[in-house]
PDB file of C-alpha atoms and ligand atoms in Angstrom:
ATOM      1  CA  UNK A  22       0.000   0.000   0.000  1.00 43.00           C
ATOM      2  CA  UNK A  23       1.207   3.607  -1.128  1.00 52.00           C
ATOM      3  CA  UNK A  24       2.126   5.974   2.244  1.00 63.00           C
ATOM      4  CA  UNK A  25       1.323   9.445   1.050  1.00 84.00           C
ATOM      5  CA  UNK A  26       1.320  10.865   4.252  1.00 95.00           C
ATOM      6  CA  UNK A  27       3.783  13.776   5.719  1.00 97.00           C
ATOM      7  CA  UNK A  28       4.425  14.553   8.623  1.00 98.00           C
ATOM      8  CA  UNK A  29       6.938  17.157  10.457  1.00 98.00           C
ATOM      9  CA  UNK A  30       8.734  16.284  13.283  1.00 98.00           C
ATOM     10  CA  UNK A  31      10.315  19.427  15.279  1.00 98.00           C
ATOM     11  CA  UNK A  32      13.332  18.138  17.615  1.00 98.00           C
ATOM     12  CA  UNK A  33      14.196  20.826  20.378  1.00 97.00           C
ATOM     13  CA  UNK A  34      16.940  20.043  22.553  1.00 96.00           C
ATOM     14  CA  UNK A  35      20.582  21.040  23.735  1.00 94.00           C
ATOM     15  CA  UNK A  36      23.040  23.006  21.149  1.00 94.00           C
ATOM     16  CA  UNK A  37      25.729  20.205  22.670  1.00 93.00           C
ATOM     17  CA  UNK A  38      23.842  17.370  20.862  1.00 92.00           C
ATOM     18  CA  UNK A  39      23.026  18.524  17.578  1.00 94.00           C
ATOM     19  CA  UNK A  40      25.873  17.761  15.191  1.00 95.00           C
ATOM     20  CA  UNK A  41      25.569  13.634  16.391  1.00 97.00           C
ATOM     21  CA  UNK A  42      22.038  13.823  15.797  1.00 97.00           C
ATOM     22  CA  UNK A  43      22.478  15.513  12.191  1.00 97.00           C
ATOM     23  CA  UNK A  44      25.056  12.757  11.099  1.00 97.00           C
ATOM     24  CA  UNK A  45      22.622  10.059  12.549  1.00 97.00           C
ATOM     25  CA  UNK A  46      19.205  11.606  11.215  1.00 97.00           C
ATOM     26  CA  UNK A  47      21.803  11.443   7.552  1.00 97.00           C
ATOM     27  CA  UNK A  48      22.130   7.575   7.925  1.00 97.00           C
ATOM     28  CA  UNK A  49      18.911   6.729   8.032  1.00 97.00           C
ATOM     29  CA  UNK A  50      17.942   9.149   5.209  1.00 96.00           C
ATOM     30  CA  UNK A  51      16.541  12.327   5.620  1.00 96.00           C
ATOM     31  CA  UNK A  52      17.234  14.127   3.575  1.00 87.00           C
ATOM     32  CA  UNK A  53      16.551  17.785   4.297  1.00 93.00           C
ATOM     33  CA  UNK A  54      15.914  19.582   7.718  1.00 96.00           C
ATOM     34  CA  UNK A  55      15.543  23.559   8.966  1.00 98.00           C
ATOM     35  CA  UNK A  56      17.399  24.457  11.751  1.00 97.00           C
ATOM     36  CA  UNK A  57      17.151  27.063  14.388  1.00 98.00           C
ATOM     37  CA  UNK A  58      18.727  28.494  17.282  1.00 97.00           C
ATOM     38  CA  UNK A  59      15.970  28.728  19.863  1.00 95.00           C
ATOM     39  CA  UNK A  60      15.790  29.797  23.164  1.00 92.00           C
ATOM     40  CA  UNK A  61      13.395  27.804  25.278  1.00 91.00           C
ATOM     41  CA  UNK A  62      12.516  26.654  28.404  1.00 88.00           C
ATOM     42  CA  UNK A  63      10.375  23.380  29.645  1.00 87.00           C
ATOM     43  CA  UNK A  64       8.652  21.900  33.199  1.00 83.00           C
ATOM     44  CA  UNK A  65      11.726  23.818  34.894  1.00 79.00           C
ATOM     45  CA  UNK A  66      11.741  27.372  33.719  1.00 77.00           C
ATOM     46  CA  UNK A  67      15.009  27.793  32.939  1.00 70.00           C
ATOM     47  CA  UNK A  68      17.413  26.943  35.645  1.00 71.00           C
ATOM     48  CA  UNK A  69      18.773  28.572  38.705  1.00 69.00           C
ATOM     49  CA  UNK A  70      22.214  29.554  38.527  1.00 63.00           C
ATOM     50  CA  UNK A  71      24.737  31.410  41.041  1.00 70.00           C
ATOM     51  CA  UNK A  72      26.827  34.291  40.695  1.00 71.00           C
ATOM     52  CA  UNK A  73      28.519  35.749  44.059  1.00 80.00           C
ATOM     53  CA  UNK A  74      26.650  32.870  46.446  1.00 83.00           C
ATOM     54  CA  UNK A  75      23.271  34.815  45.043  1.00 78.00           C
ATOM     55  CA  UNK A  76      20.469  32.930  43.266  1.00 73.00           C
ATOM     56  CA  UNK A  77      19.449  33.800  40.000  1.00 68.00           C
ATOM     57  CA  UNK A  78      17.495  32.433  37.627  1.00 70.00           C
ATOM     58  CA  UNK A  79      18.126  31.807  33.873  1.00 74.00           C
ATOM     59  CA  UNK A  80      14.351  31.908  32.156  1.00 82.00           C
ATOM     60  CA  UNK A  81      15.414  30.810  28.322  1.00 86.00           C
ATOM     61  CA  UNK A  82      17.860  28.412  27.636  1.00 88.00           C
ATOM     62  CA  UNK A  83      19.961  28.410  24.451  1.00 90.00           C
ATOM     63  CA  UNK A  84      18.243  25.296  22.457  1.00 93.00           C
ATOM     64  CA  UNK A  85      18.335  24.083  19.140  1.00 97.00           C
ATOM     65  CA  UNK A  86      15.066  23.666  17.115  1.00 98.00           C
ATOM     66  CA  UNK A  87      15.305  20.678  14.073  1.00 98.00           C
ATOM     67  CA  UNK A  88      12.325  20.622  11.724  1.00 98.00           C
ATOM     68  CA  UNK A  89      12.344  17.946   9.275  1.00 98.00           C
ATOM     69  CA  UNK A  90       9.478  16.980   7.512  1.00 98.00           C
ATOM     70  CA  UNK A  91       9.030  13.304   6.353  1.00 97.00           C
ATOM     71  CA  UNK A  92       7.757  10.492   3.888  1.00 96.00           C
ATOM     72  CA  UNK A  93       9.821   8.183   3.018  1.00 95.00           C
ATOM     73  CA  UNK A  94      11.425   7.735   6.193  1.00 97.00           C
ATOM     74  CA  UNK A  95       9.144   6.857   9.218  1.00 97.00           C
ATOM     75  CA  UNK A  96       8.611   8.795  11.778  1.00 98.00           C
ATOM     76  CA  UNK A  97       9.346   6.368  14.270  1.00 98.00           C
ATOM     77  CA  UNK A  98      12.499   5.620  13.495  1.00 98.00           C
ATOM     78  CA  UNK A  99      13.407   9.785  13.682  1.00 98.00           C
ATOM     79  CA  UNK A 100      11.904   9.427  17.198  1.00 98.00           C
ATOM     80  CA  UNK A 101      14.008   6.224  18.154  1.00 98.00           C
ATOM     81  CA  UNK A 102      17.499   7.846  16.643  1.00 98.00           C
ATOM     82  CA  UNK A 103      16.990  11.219  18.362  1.00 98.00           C
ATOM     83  CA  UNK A 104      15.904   9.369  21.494  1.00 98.00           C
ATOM     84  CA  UNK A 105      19.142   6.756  21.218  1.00 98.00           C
ATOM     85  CA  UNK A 106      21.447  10.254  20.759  1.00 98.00           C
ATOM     86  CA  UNK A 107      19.954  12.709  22.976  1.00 97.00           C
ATOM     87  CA  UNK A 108      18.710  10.530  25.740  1.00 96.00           C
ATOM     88  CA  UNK A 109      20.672  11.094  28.688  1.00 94.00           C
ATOM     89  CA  UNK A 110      17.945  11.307  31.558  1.00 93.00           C
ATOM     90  CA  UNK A 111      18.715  14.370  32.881  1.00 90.00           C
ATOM     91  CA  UNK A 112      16.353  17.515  32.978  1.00 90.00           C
ATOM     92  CA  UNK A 113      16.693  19.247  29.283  1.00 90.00           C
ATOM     93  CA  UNK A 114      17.154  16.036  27.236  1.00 94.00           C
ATOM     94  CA  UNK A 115      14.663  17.584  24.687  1.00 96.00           C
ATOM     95  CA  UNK A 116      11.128  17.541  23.319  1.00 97.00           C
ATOM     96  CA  UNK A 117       9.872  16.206  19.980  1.00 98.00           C
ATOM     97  CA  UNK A 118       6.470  17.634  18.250  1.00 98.00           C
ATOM     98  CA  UNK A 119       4.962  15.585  15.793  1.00 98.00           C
ATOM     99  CA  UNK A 120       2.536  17.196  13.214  1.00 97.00           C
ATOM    100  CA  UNK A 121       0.556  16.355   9.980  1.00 98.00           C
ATOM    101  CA  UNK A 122       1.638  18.293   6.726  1.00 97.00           C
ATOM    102  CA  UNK A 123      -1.092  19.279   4.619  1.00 97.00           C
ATOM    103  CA  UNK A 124       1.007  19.873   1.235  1.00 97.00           C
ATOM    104  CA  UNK A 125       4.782  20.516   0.605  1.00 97.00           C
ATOM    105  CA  UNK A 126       5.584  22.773  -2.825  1.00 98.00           C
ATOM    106  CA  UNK A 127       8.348  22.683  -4.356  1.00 97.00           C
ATOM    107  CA  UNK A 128       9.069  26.005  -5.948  1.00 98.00           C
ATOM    108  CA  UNK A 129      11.578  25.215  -8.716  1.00 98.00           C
ATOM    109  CA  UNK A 130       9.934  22.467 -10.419  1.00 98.00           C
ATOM    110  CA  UNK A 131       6.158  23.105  -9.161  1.00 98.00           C
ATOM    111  CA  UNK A 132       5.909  19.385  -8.031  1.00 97.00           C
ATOM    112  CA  UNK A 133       3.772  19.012  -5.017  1.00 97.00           C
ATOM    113  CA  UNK A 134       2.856  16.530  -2.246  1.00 96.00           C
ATOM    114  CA  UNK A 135       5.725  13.494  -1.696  1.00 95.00           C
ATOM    115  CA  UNK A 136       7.116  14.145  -5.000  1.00 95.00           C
ATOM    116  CA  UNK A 137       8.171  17.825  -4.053  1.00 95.00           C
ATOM    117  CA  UNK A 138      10.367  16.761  -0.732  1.00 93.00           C
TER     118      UNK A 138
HETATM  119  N1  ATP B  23       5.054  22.857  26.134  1.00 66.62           N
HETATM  120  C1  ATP B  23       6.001  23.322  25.326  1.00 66.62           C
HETATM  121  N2  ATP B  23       5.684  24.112  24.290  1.00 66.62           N
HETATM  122  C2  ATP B  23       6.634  24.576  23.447  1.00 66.62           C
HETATM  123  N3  ATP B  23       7.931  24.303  23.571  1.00 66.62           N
HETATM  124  C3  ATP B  23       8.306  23.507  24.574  1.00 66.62           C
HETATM  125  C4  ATP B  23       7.374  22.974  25.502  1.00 66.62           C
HETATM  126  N4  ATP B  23       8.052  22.217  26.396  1.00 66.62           N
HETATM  127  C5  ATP B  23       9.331  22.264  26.027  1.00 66.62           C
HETATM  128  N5  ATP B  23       9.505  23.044  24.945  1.00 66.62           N
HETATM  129  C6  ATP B  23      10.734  23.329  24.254  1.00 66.62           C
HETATM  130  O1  ATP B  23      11.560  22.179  24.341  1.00 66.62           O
HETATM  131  C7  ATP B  23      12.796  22.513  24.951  1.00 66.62           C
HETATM  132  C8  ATP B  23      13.323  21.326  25.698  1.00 66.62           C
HETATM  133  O2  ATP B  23      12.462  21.087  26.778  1.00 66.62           O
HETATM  134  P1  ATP B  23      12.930  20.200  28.002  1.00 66.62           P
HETATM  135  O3  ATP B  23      13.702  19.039  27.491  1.00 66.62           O
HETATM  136  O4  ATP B  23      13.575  21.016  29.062  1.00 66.62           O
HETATM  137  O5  ATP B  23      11.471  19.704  28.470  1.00 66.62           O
HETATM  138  P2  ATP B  23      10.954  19.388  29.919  1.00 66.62           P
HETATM  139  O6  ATP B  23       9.508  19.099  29.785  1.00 66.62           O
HETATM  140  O7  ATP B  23      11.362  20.476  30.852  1.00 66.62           O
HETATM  141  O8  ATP B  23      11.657  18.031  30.249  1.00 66.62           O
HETATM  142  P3  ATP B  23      12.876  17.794  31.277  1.00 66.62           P
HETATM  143  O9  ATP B  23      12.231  17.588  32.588  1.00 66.62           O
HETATM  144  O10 ATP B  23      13.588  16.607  30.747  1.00 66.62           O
HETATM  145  O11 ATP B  23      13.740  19.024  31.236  1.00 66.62           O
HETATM  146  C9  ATP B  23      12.468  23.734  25.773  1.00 66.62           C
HETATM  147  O12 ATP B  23      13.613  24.506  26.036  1.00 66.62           O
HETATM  148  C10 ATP B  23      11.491  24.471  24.879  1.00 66.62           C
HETATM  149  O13 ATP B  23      12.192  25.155  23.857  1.00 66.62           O
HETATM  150 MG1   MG B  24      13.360  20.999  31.117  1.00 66.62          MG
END
């Protein structure tokens, strides 16, 4: 059976991480991805940090956002490699956002849907 669906996965997770997870995400195929640098914060608001024995606290972190957007390759197996490479279990391993596509055009040859990717 034919897959026609795409879907965009956004990765958002340390700066320290993201050249292993590019040269992974390349070995299983993708392709082509957007990147950003983000700042961002999750369940812990930043962090505290110290600076002359006073508290302070940090509200954004310096992150890096990934958007790739996906036919071919299954999603699940952009969710296992970025799990296997940024999984650490400590606070600020990342989040990933999973989304439906609606249509993808490619501007230089005007193909659309799958074929433009
Ligand atoms: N609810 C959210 N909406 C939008 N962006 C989010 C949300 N939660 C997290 N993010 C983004 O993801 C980044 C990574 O989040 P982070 O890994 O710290 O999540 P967390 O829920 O705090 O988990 P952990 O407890 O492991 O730190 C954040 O810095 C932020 O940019
Ligand atoms: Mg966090």
């Amino acid at each position: 059976m034919e897959n026609n669906a795409i879907t965009k996965i956004d990765i958002i997770t340390r700066p320290s991480q993201f050249e292993e997870l590019k040269n992974e995400l390349n070995k299983i195929g993708i392709t082509g991805l957007t990147v950003s640098h983000v700042l961002g914060c999750g369940l812990q608001k930043g962090k505290t940090e110290y600076y002359r024995g006073n508290p302070y606290s940090i509200d954004l972190l310096p992150k890096v956002k990934m958007e790739i957007v996906v036919s071919e390759v299954p999603v699940e197996e952009v969710v296992r490699v970025a799990k296997e490479v940024l999984g650490t279990g400590e606070i600020g391993d990342g989040k990933i956002f999973i989304y439906p596509i609606q249509n993808v055009i490619k501007v230089r040859t005007g193909e659309e849907g799958v074929d433009a990717l």
